[in-house]
XYZ file of C-alpha atoms in Angstrom:
733
model
C 8.737 -23.369 -15.645
C 8.415 -19.494 -14.848
C 8.834 -17.780 -11.285
C 6.454 -16.888 -8.708
C 6.058 -14.366 -6.666
C 4.257 -14.568 -3.755
C 3.743 -12.624 -0.228
C 3.629 -14.857 2.753
C 3.438 -14.339 6.721
C 6.700 -14.582 8.947
C 5.855 -15.301 12.749
C 8.282 -15.316 16.148
C 10.564 -12.406 14.410
C 11.374 -10.217 17.995
C 13.131 -7.476 15.624
C 14.574 -6.066 12.934
C 17.682 -8.091 12.813
C 15.167 -11.325 13.102
C 13.672 -10.243 9.866
C 17.395 -10.175 7.999
C 18.078 -13.125 9.671
C 14.826 -15.031 7.904
C 15.590 -12.753 4.955
C 19.598 -14.079 4.499
C 18.458 -17.956 4.886
C 16.247 -17.867 2.219
C 18.239 -15.737 -0.306
C 20.480 -18.039 0.414
C 18.588 -21.066 -0.650
C 18.827 -22.622 -4.338
C 16.084 -21.812 -6.433
C 14.959 -18.236 -4.660
C 15.242 -15.323 -6.771
C 14.676 -12.846 -4.408
C 13.332 -12.573 -1.049
C 12.384 -9.373 1.094
C 11.363 -9.238 4.783
C 9.678 -6.378 5.873
C 9.449 -6.563 9.989
C 6.603 -4.299 10.210
C 4.463 -6.201 8.166
C 6.216 -9.509 9.012
C 5.913 -10.981 5.715
C 8.480 -12.752 3.427
C 7.682 -11.266 -0.287
C 9.259 -13.905 -2.042
C 10.220 -14.665 -5.584
C 11.043 -18.267 -6.178
C 11.224 -21.014 -8.805
C 8.779 -23.872 -7.908
C 11.192 -26.579 -10.802
C 13.096 -26.469 -8.030
C 12.356 -25.573 -4.781
C 8.944 -25.640 -3.147
C 6.963 -23.764 0.311
C 7.504 -26.585 2.106
C 11.002 -27.180 1.629
C 11.352 -23.261 2.042
C 9.620 -22.976 5.290
C 11.683 -25.627 6.759
C 14.601 -23.679 6.384
C 12.641 -20.705 7.903
C 12.017 -22.702 11.276
C 15.305 -24.525 11.317
C 16.060 -21.046 11.783
C 14.322 -20.179 14.352
C 11.136 -19.279 13.248
C 7.855 -19.434 11.126
C 6.626 -19.021 7.657
C 2.780 -19.803 6.247
C 2.462 -21.321 3.246
C -1.218 -21.858 3.199
C -2.780 -20.003 0.185
C -6.075 -20.446 1.618
C -5.397 -20.339 5.138
C -2.472 -18.277 5.409
C -4.189 -15.115 6.434
C -6.120 -17.098 9.251
C -2.945 -18.640 10.452
C -1.499 -14.982 10.535
C -4.664 -13.773 12.308
C -4.302 -16.280 15.142
C -0.655 -16.012 15.329
C -1.244 -12.483 15.737
C -3.612 -12.704 18.656
C -2.024 -15.792 20.465
C 1.034 -13.217 20.073
C -0.993 -10.452 21.286
C -2.102 -12.077 24.518
C 0.677 -13.810 25.470
C 2.401 -10.558 25.612
C -0.475 -8.738 27.556
C -0.284 -11.437 29.849
C 3.675 -11.239 30.402
C 3.526 -7.547 30.906
C 1.119 -7.946 33.450
C 3.006 -10.369 35.584
C 6.321 -8.236 34.874
C 5.167 -5.661 36.314
C 2.636 -7.360 38.791
C 6.398 -8.779 40.464
C 8.712 -5.957 38.908
C 6.714 -2.892 41.080
C 7.412 -4.456 44.450
C 10.937 -5.441 43.206
C 11.780 -1.659 42.757
C 9.827 -1.003 45.598
C 11.677 -3.539 48.638
C 15.059 -2.484 46.576
C 15.231 0.789 47.078
C 13.426 0.967 51.086
C 14.715 -2.345 52.615
C 18.192 -3.197 50.494
C 20.016 -3.327 54.102
C 17.423 -5.495 55.564
C 18.981 -8.773 56.434
C 18.381 -11.967 54.106
C 16.367 -9.378 51.879
C 18.144 -10.865 48.627
C 16.033 -14.289 48.848
C 13.098 -11.765 48.848
C 14.244 -10.024 46.165
C 14.861 -13.210 44.253
C 11.677 -14.967 44.851
C 10.152 -11.599 43.204
C 12.609 -11.655 40.606
C 11.840 -15.584 39.617
C 8.215 -15.415 37.555
C 9.613 -12.545 35.736
C 12.648 -14.292 34.659
C 10.824 -17.707 33.819
C 7.986 -16.162 32.934
C 7.826 -13.184 31.345
C 10.985 -12.866 30.262
C 11.172 -16.740 28.986
C 11.091 -15.962 25.414
C 14.018 -13.514 25.249
C 16.038 -16.215 26.366
C 14.921 -19.132 24.287
C 15.019 -17.098 21.118
C 18.726 -16.277 22.026
C 19.541 -19.527 22.680
C 18.057 -20.294 18.701
C 19.654 -17.417 17.630
C 23.055 -18.551 19.122
C 22.703 -22.332 17.580
C 22.250 -20.600 14.357
C 25.449 -18.683 15.119
C 23.367 -14.661 15.140
C 22.273 -12.606 17.412
C 19.200 -10.207 17.709
C 17.417 -7.885 20.211
C 16.357 -10.812 22.380
C 20.075 -11.604 22.504
C 20.954 -8.103 23.957
C 18.057 -8.715 26.542
C 19.130 -12.087 27.530
C 22.532 -11.459 27.920
C 21.636 -8.158 30.328
C 19.023 -9.417 32.304
C 21.007 -13.118 32.585
C 24.424 -11.067 33.226
C 22.437 -9.199 36.443
C 20.259 -12.059 37.033
C 23.378 -14.667 37.334
C 25.902 -12.478 39.538
C 23.273 -11.328 41.629
C 22.363 -15.468 42.012
C 26.317 -16.189 43.033
C 26.171 -13.006 45.799
C 23.235 -14.596 47.413
C 24.417 -17.851 47.345
C 27.934 -17.114 47.907
C 28.040 -14.171 50.217
C 31.063 -15.547 52.336
C 33.057 -15.995 49.276
C 32.541 -12.419 48.384
C 33.331 -11.259 51.597
C 36.494 -13.244 51.274
C 37.451 -11.686 47.952
C 37.121 -8.147 49.530
C 34.096 -7.446 47.345
C 30.553 -6.061 49.483
C 27.975 -8.750 48.139
C 25.482 -6.866 46.379
C 22.191 -7.490 43.612
C 20.693 -6.319 40.717
C 17.451 -8.118 40.854
C 15.953 -5.263 40.241
C 17.385 -4.641 37.411
C 17.226 -7.859 35.824
C 13.170 -7.304 36.592
C 12.644 -3.943 35.500
C 14.799 -4.162 32.641
C 11.793 -6.959 31.193
C 9.567 -5.040 32.407
C 9.681 -1.970 30.603
C 11.078 -3.720 27.284
C 7.815 -5.963 27.372
C 6.102 -2.802 27.569
C 7.481 -1.691 24.663
C 6.859 -4.307 22.740
C 3.522 -4.060 23.543
C 2.739 -0.721 22.673
C 4.615 -1.390 19.547
C 2.592 -3.915 18.729
C -0.208 -2.224 19.593
C 1.018 0.696 17.104
C 2.155 -1.657 14.062
C -1.430 -3.020 14.289
C -2.889 0.502 13.422
C -0.229 0.721 10.670
C -1.683 -2.272 8.221
C -5.162 -0.696 9.383
C -5.817 0.372 5.992
C -4.763 -3.295 3.724
C -6.767 -4.992 6.673
C -9.760 -2.638 5.229
C -9.316 -3.732 1.720
C -9.504 -6.855 2.974
C -12.519 -6.739 4.214
C -13.848 -5.938 1.196
C -14.443 -9.235 0.164
C -17.210 -11.232 1.452
C -16.895 -14.481 3.136
C -19.755 -16.431 1.702
C -22.152 -16.586 -1.870
C -25.207 -17.946 -2.316
C -24.662 -20.208 -4.895
C -27.449 -20.932 -7.624
C -27.356 -25.128 -8.231
C -29.443 -27.390 -9.947
C -31.448 -28.307 -6.516
C -31.881 -24.835 -5.746
C -29.953 -22.537 -4.194
C -26.998 -22.711 -0.927
C -25.104 -20.654 1.099
C -21.151 -21.403 0.460
C -18.024 -20.455 1.685
C -16.290 -17.943 -1.437
C -13.157 -20.116 -1.229
C -15.404 -23.369 -2.880
C -16.738 -20.875 -5.803
C -15.500 -21.504 -9.293
C -15.603 -20.220 -13.165
C -18.716 -20.294 -14.589
C -20.707 -20.786 -11.334
C -24.061 -19.091 -10.670
C -24.888 -16.739 -7.583
C -27.393 -14.669 -6.373
C -26.459 -11.144 -4.900
C -29.638 -10.121 -3.338
C -29.997 -5.746 -1.835
C -27.236 -4.862 0.616
C -25.122 -7.920 -0.456
C -21.200 -7.807 -1.194
C -20.705 -9.035 -4.580
C -18.358 -12.449 -4.203
C -16.675 -12.573 -7.761
C -16.048 -10.440 -10.887
C -18.589 -11.747 -13.231
C -21.219 -11.089 -15.527
C -24.824 -10.110 -14.780
C -26.547 -12.775 -16.413
C -30.324 -11.824 -15.158
C -31.723 -8.468 -12.965
C -31.611 -4.583 -12.863
C -29.590 -2.894 -9.773
C -27.428 -0.532 -9.308
C -24.464 -1.481 -8.018
C -22.223 0.939 -5.206
C -17.791 0.386 -7.001
C -16.577 3.360 -4.660
C -14.488 0.900 -2.871
C -13.057 -0.248 -5.527
C -12.752 3.198 -8.092
C -13.309 5.540 -5.698
C -17.206 6.771 -8.408
C -19.451 8.144 -6.022
C -22.539 7.780 -8.455
C -23.503 3.907 -8.303
C -23.501 2.407 -11.661
C -26.782 0.902 -13.184
C -25.824 -2.748 -13.719
C -28.517 -4.886 -16.374
C -28.097 -8.389 -18.021
C -24.691 -8.282 -20.228
C -22.659 -5.648 -17.780
C -19.715 -6.973 -15.497
C -19.465 -6.548 -11.573
C -16.798 -6.950 -9.577
C -15.793 -8.086 -6.229
C -15.991 -6.278 -3.200
C -19.068 -3.875 -4.540
C -22.456 -3.607 -3.154
C -25.437 -4.330 -4.878
C -27.657 -1.284 -3.606
C -31.301 -2.332 -4.810
C -32.683 -5.322 -7.472
C -31.322 -8.714 -7.679
C -28.738 -9.770 -9.282
C -27.805 -13.199 -10.979
C -24.093 -13.177 -11.434
C -21.875 -16.004 -13.135
C -18.324 -15.599 -12.042
C -15.556 -14.793 -14.720
C -12.694 -14.427 -11.864
C -12.668 -15.652 -8.246
C -10.747 -15.920 -5.466
C -7.213 -14.431 -6.330
C -8.348 -14.229 -9.469
C -10.639 -11.611 -9.278
C -9.471 -7.399 -9.610
C -9.783 -6.586 -5.496
C -7.472 -9.818 -4.602
C -4.924 -8.136 -7.269
C -5.583 -4.596 -5.605
C -5.027 -6.228 -2.078
C -1.590 -8.246 -3.391
C -0.153 -5.266 -5.054
C -0.749 -3.539 -1.931
C 1.177 -6.351 0.180
C 3.837 -6.307 -2.501
C 4.284 -2.590 -2.250
C 4.197 -2.719 1.788
C 6.722 -5.397 1.986
C 9.045 -3.348 -0.807
C 12.241 -1.786 0.297
C 13.077 2.001 -0.405
C 16.763 2.796 -1.618
C 16.631 4.913 2.156
C 16.400 1.705 4.025
C 19.414 0.323 2.773
C 21.793 2.092 4.974
C 19.578 0.781 7.857
C 20.386 -2.626 6.796
C 23.212 -2.967 6.811
C 23.987 -1.401 10.331
C 21.075 -3.456 11.666
C 23.342 -6.566 10.622
C 26.313 -6.033 12.152
C 24.446 -4.410 15.003
C 24.144 -6.488 17.931
C 27.458 -7.918 17.355
C 29.114 -4.987 17.609
C 26.989 -3.920 20.587
C 28.273 -7.248 22.942
C 31.937 -6.511 22.007
C 30.995 -2.864 22.720
C 29.513 -3.980 26.354
C 32.644 -6.410 26.705
C 35.324 -3.370 25.831
C 33.084 -1.251 28.391
C 33.060 -3.879 31.033
C 37.371 -3.978 30.633
C 37.205 0.005 30.394
C 35.937 -0.099 33.943
C 37.854 -2.392 35.258
C 40.924 -1.096 34.383
C 40.350 3.022 35.208
C 37.652 3.209 38.059
C 39.339 4.260 40.686
C 37.108 3.785 43.036
C 36.148 0.611 45.537
C 33.105 -0.896 43.622
C 35.005 -1.232 40.373
C 32.971 -4.451 39.851
C 29.965 -2.998 40.597
C 30.209 -0.330 38.020
C 31.607 -2.491 35.500
C 28.934 -4.733 35.424
C 26.285 -1.699 35.575
C 27.736 -0.081 33.060
C 27.890 -3.500 30.631
C 24.553 -3.964 31.021
C 23.307 -0.338 30.327
C 25.046 -0.599 26.969
C 23.275 -4.082 25.992
C 20.170 -2.625 26.963
C 20.280 0.699 25.795
C 21.131 -0.374 22.157
C 18.149 -0.643 19.906
C 18.660 -1.962 16.509
C 14.390 -2.435 16.326
C 14.371 1.661 15.665
C 16.661 1.273 13.072
C 14.619 -1.383 11.785
C 10.981 0.140 11.987
C 11.817 3.325 10.491
C 11.515 2.750 7.192
C 9.001 0.344 6.932
C 6.638 1.653 9.237
C 6.206 5.161 7.257
C 5.789 3.080 3.817
C 3.322 0.774 5.420
C 1.315 3.862 6.591
C 1.739 5.923 3.365
C 1.136 3.134 0.154
C -1.871 1.735 2.957
C -3.304 4.807 2.928
C -2.626 6.163 -0.621
C -4.166 2.735 -1.447
C -7.078 4.081 0.747
C -7.602 6.889 -1.590
C -8.079 4.640 -5.040
C -3.801 5.085 -5.657
C -1.812 1.824 -6.499
C 1.403 2.164 -5.794
C 4.153 -0.752 -7.098
C 6.496 -0.190 -4.354
C 8.849 1.809 -2.177
C 11.258 3.000 -4.992
C 7.846 4.406 -6.993
C 6.775 5.715 -4.026
C 10.000 7.565 -3.081
C 10.397 8.813 -6.912
C 7.011 9.890 -7.208
C 8.078 12.919 -4.551
C 10.704 14.121 -6.585
C 8.847 14.714 -9.722
C 9.067 18.428 -11.199
C 7.616 17.456 -14.850
C 4.424 15.423 -15.608
C 3.464 15.047 -18.859
C -0.483 14.101 -19.786
C -1.948 12.387 -22.249
C -4.939 13.585 -23.612
C -7.781 11.394 -24.434
C -8.963 9.241 -21.347
C -6.751 11.240 -18.944
C -7.621 15.006 -19.021
C -10.844 13.951 -21.017
C -13.317 10.655 -20.471
C -11.680 8.774 -22.935
C -14.807 8.383 -24.958
C -16.878 10.840 -27.717
C -20.187 12.304 -26.383
C -23.075 14.561 -27.893
C -21.960 17.639 -26.517
C -24.333 19.899 -28.872
C -27.369 19.929 -31.014
C -29.609 21.691 -33.851
C -32.429 20.499 -35.244
C -34.137 21.844 -38.523
C -36.783 19.157 -38.301
C -39.052 17.787 -35.562
C -36.517 15.788 -33.189
C -39.267 14.328 -32.441
C -39.821 12.823 -35.702
C -36.546 12.299 -36.433
C -34.592 11.290 -33.792
C -35.816 7.510 -32.760
C -34.219 6.331 -36.471
C -31.533 7.984 -35.581
C -30.576 6.291 -33.329
C -31.835 3.229 -34.314
C -29.764 3.480 -37.432
C -26.448 4.281 -35.223
C -26.861 1.460 -33.202
C -25.912 -0.882 -35.528
C -22.557 1.357 -36.766
C -19.227 0.044 -34.729
C -17.914 3.218 -34.941
C -17.376 5.556 -31.991
C -19.308 8.934 -33.443
C -22.092 6.770 -33.661
C -22.412 4.751 -31.060
C -22.015 8.043 -29.209
C -25.038 8.984 -31.031
C -26.888 6.163 -30.149
C -26.151 6.608 -26.519
C -27.438 9.791 -26.758
C -31.189 9.446 -28.132
C -31.714 5.443 -27.004
C -34.445 7.052 -25.275
C -35.833 8.116 -28.575
C -35.256 4.663 -29.987
C -37.226 2.457 -27.304
C -39.916 4.548 -27.085
C -41.053 3.887 -30.830
C -41.554 0.930 -32.961
C -40.343 -0.012 -36.817
C -38.083 -1.412 -38.832
C -35.294 0.081 -40.802
C -36.007 -1.763 -44.233
C -32.904 -0.504 -45.637
C -29.457 -0.066 -44.584
C -26.538 0.735 -46.448
C -22.520 2.120 -45.738
C -20.675 4.069 -47.509
C -16.862 4.548 -46.903
C -15.677 7.580 -46.579
C -19.305 9.455 -46.428
C -21.390 7.602 -43.712
C -24.420 5.520 -43.740
C -27.942 5.731 -46.055
C -31.240 3.952 -44.402
C -34.484 3.928 -45.298
C -37.670 4.482 -42.618
C -41.371 4.099 -43.909
C -40.618 4.658 -47.403
C -38.152 7.652 -46.271
C -34.307 7.618 -47.531
C -32.206 9.487 -44.719
C -28.587 9.573 -44.602
C -25.968 10.293 -41.584
C -22.459 11.826 -42.072
C -20.266 14.021 -43.769
C -21.413 17.436 -45.204
C -20.590 16.438 -48.573
C -22.782 13.745 -48.355
C -25.842 15.677 -47.785
C -28.358 16.102 -50.525
C -28.593 20.473 -49.964
C -25.880 21.377 -47.514
C -27.186 25.439 -47.985
C -27.004 26.478 -44.418
C -27.613 29.803 -42.389
C -25.048 32.457 -41.894
C -25.914 31.997 -38.028
C -25.308 28.304 -38.595
C -21.956 28.073 -40.693
C -20.843 30.496 -37.491
C -22.047 27.859 -35.191
C -20.448 24.854 -36.641
C -17.217 27.254 -37.650
C -17.109 27.188 -33.618
C -17.563 24.075 -33.119
C -14.422 23.038 -35.060
C -12.345 25.547 -33.745
C -13.143 23.681 -30.565
C -12.465 20.415 -31.572
C -15.727 19.151 -31.910
C -16.060 16.307 -34.457
C -19.474 17.128 -36.680
C -22.396 14.943 -37.893
C -24.733 15.901 -40.697
C -28.226 13.913 -40.574
C -30.454 14.819 -43.660
C -33.147 13.607 -46.281
C -33.397 14.062 -50.075
C -34.767 17.386 -49.143
C -32.433 19.064 -46.900
C -30.248 18.982 -43.321
C -32.527 17.442 -40.981
C -29.581 18.086 -38.122
C -26.345 19.014 -36.815
C -24.771 17.010 -33.839
C -21.317 18.246 -32.163
C -19.521 15.184 -30.617
C -16.654 15.952 -28.069
C -14.795 13.851 -25.889
C -15.765 15.520 -22.859
C -12.960 16.976 -20.421
C -13.067 15.562 -17.054
C -14.442 17.988 -14.090
C -11.343 17.165 -11.934
C -8.783 18.278 -14.709
C -8.870 21.795 -14.471
C -8.447 21.923 -10.628
C -5.747 19.019 -11.259
C -3.286 20.986 -13.126
C -3.770 23.986 -10.842
C -2.500 21.618 -7.986
C 0.181 20.136 -9.908
C 1.247 23.970 -10.844
C 0.917 24.728 -6.820
C 3.346 21.744 -6.302
C 6.514 23.230 -8.531
C 5.566 20.882 -11.004
C 5.430 21.876 -14.697
C 2.359 20.427 -16.526
C 2.676 19.312 -20.293
C 0.411 17.609 -22.358
C 0.720 15.518 -25.314
C -1.593 14.280 -28.296
C -1.926 12.255 -31.120
C -4.972 14.709 -32.192
C -5.132 17.615 -34.128
C -3.552 21.341 -33.087
C -6.925 22.881 -33.109
C -8.408 19.722 -30.468
C -5.047 20.200 -28.625
C -5.269 24.018 -28.301
C -8.988 23.555 -27.000
C -8.578 21.290 -24.243
C -5.294 22.694 -23.340
C -6.989 25.973 -22.881
C -9.410 24.349 -21.103
C -7.621 22.988 -18.404
C -4.597 25.533 -17.971
C -1.812 23.958 -19.773
C 0.110 26.296 -21.800
C 2.822 23.073 -23.081
C 1.459 21.068 -25.345
C 2.280 18.854 -28.466
C -0.541 17.590 -31.195
C -0.288 14.748 -34.148
C 2.295 12.964 -31.341
C 3.262 9.533 -32.393
C 3.895 7.136 -29.960
C 7.855 7.470 -30.490
C 7.461 10.980 -30.227
C 5.982 10.829 -26.979
C 8.982 9.108 -25.939
C 11.537 11.264 -27.293
C 9.291 14.013 -25.577
C 9.723 12.644 -22.616
C 13.569 11.884 -22.652
C 14.444 15.764 -24.010
C 12.648 16.715 -20.808
C 14.817 13.973 -18.656
C 17.965 15.495 -20.721
C 16.798 19.258 -19.183
C 17.362 17.905 -15.622
C 13.926 17.109 -15.224
C 12.249 14.053 -13.014
C 9.544 13.137 -15.526
C 6.190 11.670 -14.455
C 3.743 10.074 -17.630
C 0.580 9.532 -17.183
C -1.496 7.520 -19.828
C -3.814 5.105 -20.575
C -3.373 3.421 -23.603
C -0.950 1.491 -25.720
C 0.247 3.950 -27.749
C 1.479 5.775 -24.177
C 3.483 2.498 -23.568
C 6.449 3.961 -24.735
C 6.212 7.195 -23.256
C 5.460 5.278 -19.982
C 8.373 2.660 -20.028
C 10.713 6.211 -20.794
C 9.339 8.263 -18.162
C 11.257 8.282 -13.857
C 7.233 7.621 -12.614
C 5.165 5.310 -15.204
C 0.926 6.634 -14.034
C -1.508 4.574 -15.895
C -5.378 5.892 -15.651
C -7.376 2.427 -14.400
C -11.294 1.886 -14.341
C -13.081 -1.383 -13.637
C -11.189 -4.589 -14.447
C -8.768 -2.828 -16.344
C -6.968 -1.968 -13.303
C -5.617 -5.423 -12.536
C -3.644 -5.930 -15.128
C -2.224 -2.628 -14.729
C 1.514 -2.736 -14.649
C 2.444 1.334 -14.448
C 4.686 2.198 -10.743
C 1.414 3.956 -10.183
C -2.260 3.552 -10.904
C -5.475 5.597 -10.110
C -8.456 3.372 -9.851
C -10.797 6.388 -9.927
C -10.740 9.155 -13.264
C -10.122 12.088 -10.503
C -7.033 13.737 -11.649
C -6.739 15.390 -8.557
C -5.147 11.849 -7.046
C -2.228 13.529 -8.653
C -1.202 15.586 -6.595
C -2.484 13.607 -3.285
C -0.033 11.446 -4.430
C 2.717 13.433 -5.010
C 2.034 15.268 -1.335
C 1.671 11.330 0.277
C 5.320 10.924 -1.386
C 6.780 13.768 0.458
C 5.438 13.256 3.369
C 5.909 9.737 3.598
C 9.732 10.080 2.750
C 9.879 13.263 5.058
C 9.105 10.774 8.239
C 11.083 8.164 6.587
C 13.955 10.710 6.941
C 13.167 11.588 10.223
C 12.563 8.156 11.632
C 16.089 7.679 10.552
C 17.384 10.246 11.815
C 15.857 9.749 15.601
C 16.985 6.153 15.153
C 20.443 6.880 14.259
C 21.184 10.229 17.171
C 18.990 7.915 19.682
C 22.033 5.276 19.356
C 25.165 7.452 18.952
C 24.035 9.533 22.011
C 22.981 7.027 24.577
C 24.684 4.175 23.727
C 28.040 6.770 25.281
C 26.151 7.487 27.605
C 25.708 4.264 28.714
C 28.858 2.984 28.767
C 29.284 5.778 31.133
C 31.237 8.718 29.090
C 29.518 11.570 31.388
C 30.931 9.771 34.913
C 34.550 11.615 34.819
C 32.846 15.244 33.916
C 29.681 14.878 36.436
C 29.660 11.298 38.143
C 26.472 10.562 36.644
C 25.556 7.243 35.248
C 22.630 5.708 33.126
C 20.631 3.265 35.521
C 20.002 -0.154 33.600
C 15.893 0.488 34.411
C 16.236 3.711 32.401
C 18.371 2.546 29.648
C 15.632 -0.127 28.886
C 12.273 2.190 29.261
C 14.491 4.927 27.030
C 15.014 1.360 24.413
C 11.267 0.406 25.108
C 10.271 4.450 24.015
C 13.307 4.146 20.867
C 10.980 2.101 18.748
C 7.579 2.893 19.743
C 8.559 6.648 18.508
C 9.603 5.579 15.294
C 5.909 3.635 15.258
C 4.147 7.090 15.756
C 5.569 9.287 14.454
C 4.944 7.016 11.561
C 1.429 7.114 12.352
C 1.431 10.397 11.762
C 0.733 9.890 7.863
C -2.717 8.850 8.415
C -4.300 12.040 9.516
C -2.425 14.364 7.274
């Protein structure tokens, strides 16, 4: 059995170290090929062999490690949302209670510290903060200890626990401490305020993290929850989870389509902009395909389901975004290595700080200073900032790209996209529409008489040029009723057919009975050919009736897209299998100076490789099988995708919309995202490198200054929040 790849929500993680613990636990299981946990998204990106291990067994291992894993496919998003809602409400309530008691605790400590027996009031104010607001810190720390691991909760539990227990001992046994020559001192305010500040930081962090996933939530919100199913007994509203392939649903005006399917009855305009970015609604009639998440704007449609649930195009897009957001960029590796060893290192450093002050402090309050500095070191250290630095930026960047119809496969693709300095474009379907259209025509006989037979005859041919002609004059064919009496296709020439006793021909010039044309027409034909247009002649036994020019139209966005790429310092190249004349015409029209015509698939690959040999980081943009070799060779492969084809794309980046200006947008998003990542990592590292020594008391010999544990906790909370807020800047760029 083949490997299965899935994204599963992880519950009860409190910091980046938790994510590392879950990841390590799952990776060590037999049958798991890969496991990546993203703390920002709270997701596990899992690849496993179902023949060796089940999801239930993986979930049990995660639970044994002190966390939760949602494995039910149908209910996982509901469970995730329910768990997130419960967690946020609980966190909010604990923050309220913490500050409700911490503020008077602080006020009493500062104003009435020398009042007799005041420590008992301070103890009473501290207990609700410790037992209710801070309870989870101690529970999670104990679970981690049982698993021989440690996380952020361990640091908070240790710091507040030591401060509280020391203060409790001073309160219960003051005479003992006096007999040892130590003046009783309590630090209930430190314990209470640390918990209040840390919880407030977590609440702010949760709010900010919620905003980072807004783009993904928006995509998921496109899927309707119910559909009007057509049965033998009539119609009934059902949950979309119950729909199966082959079921028929009714889609009324204003409703979202619930499945990928085929229209079997009705006509309407369907807004597909949320999927492919095309602003003009698509005309849908019997036989046309529709996609889940699109909106029916006009008539009533009966749709037969061809893909439902997780198999729809929309579901594929959501899954790709989830997987991309859960992936790790190379820039995150150092942060991950540091995070794994962070908490044990901080505990050791706090112990050394305590011992150092005990050994070298010359004053009378040696124990108090030793205790406070050790607590400050435990509190101010923040692995969360390191853990959040990369994934939050990636979440926002990849989510924003998806919202702009750019699907990025993973974090590696996002990072490489910003490094490209050479971009190779296929012509057909990339720079051009990818389908031939009639762009010009000269009629030598009445168009009203001969257009209908032309369209009707071309409808019977599968040749792309014939289809273009049939589509262009389809209205004439519908207006008139007549029969084609004889139809013959002649290889290398064209077609000959008979309508109402008249013999007509469509094909090349040599196929025409008489092909003598005026000098003006000859000049026009030569001009068309120089522009790379295909020429089709239409005539009868008497001569030429019409001359038709057909071309693959250049996309309106192509010229501007090329200009934007050049402005970003990217060299642009065009490769095409078409002839030199067509290639030259298209290249000139879009502003490309470097191109190659008559290029075979192997030659396209060789061209990309030659650019790489010259030191360039190359992106290849294509849409066909003939581009696959070059796409595989490129540093970044970019596929053009529309409609149902998007679900099958395997490129590193896929443009759902046909707008080529998205190329420069993708490059800019990548560069800005990676700049934010570097800023976040710099801040996280600098914060810990600077603040931890300050908390340990390195400034005390210079100016006698020590960091209060309360302000240490505030700094720690701010460090995590600042990283997330910095990442959110991407949303408004």
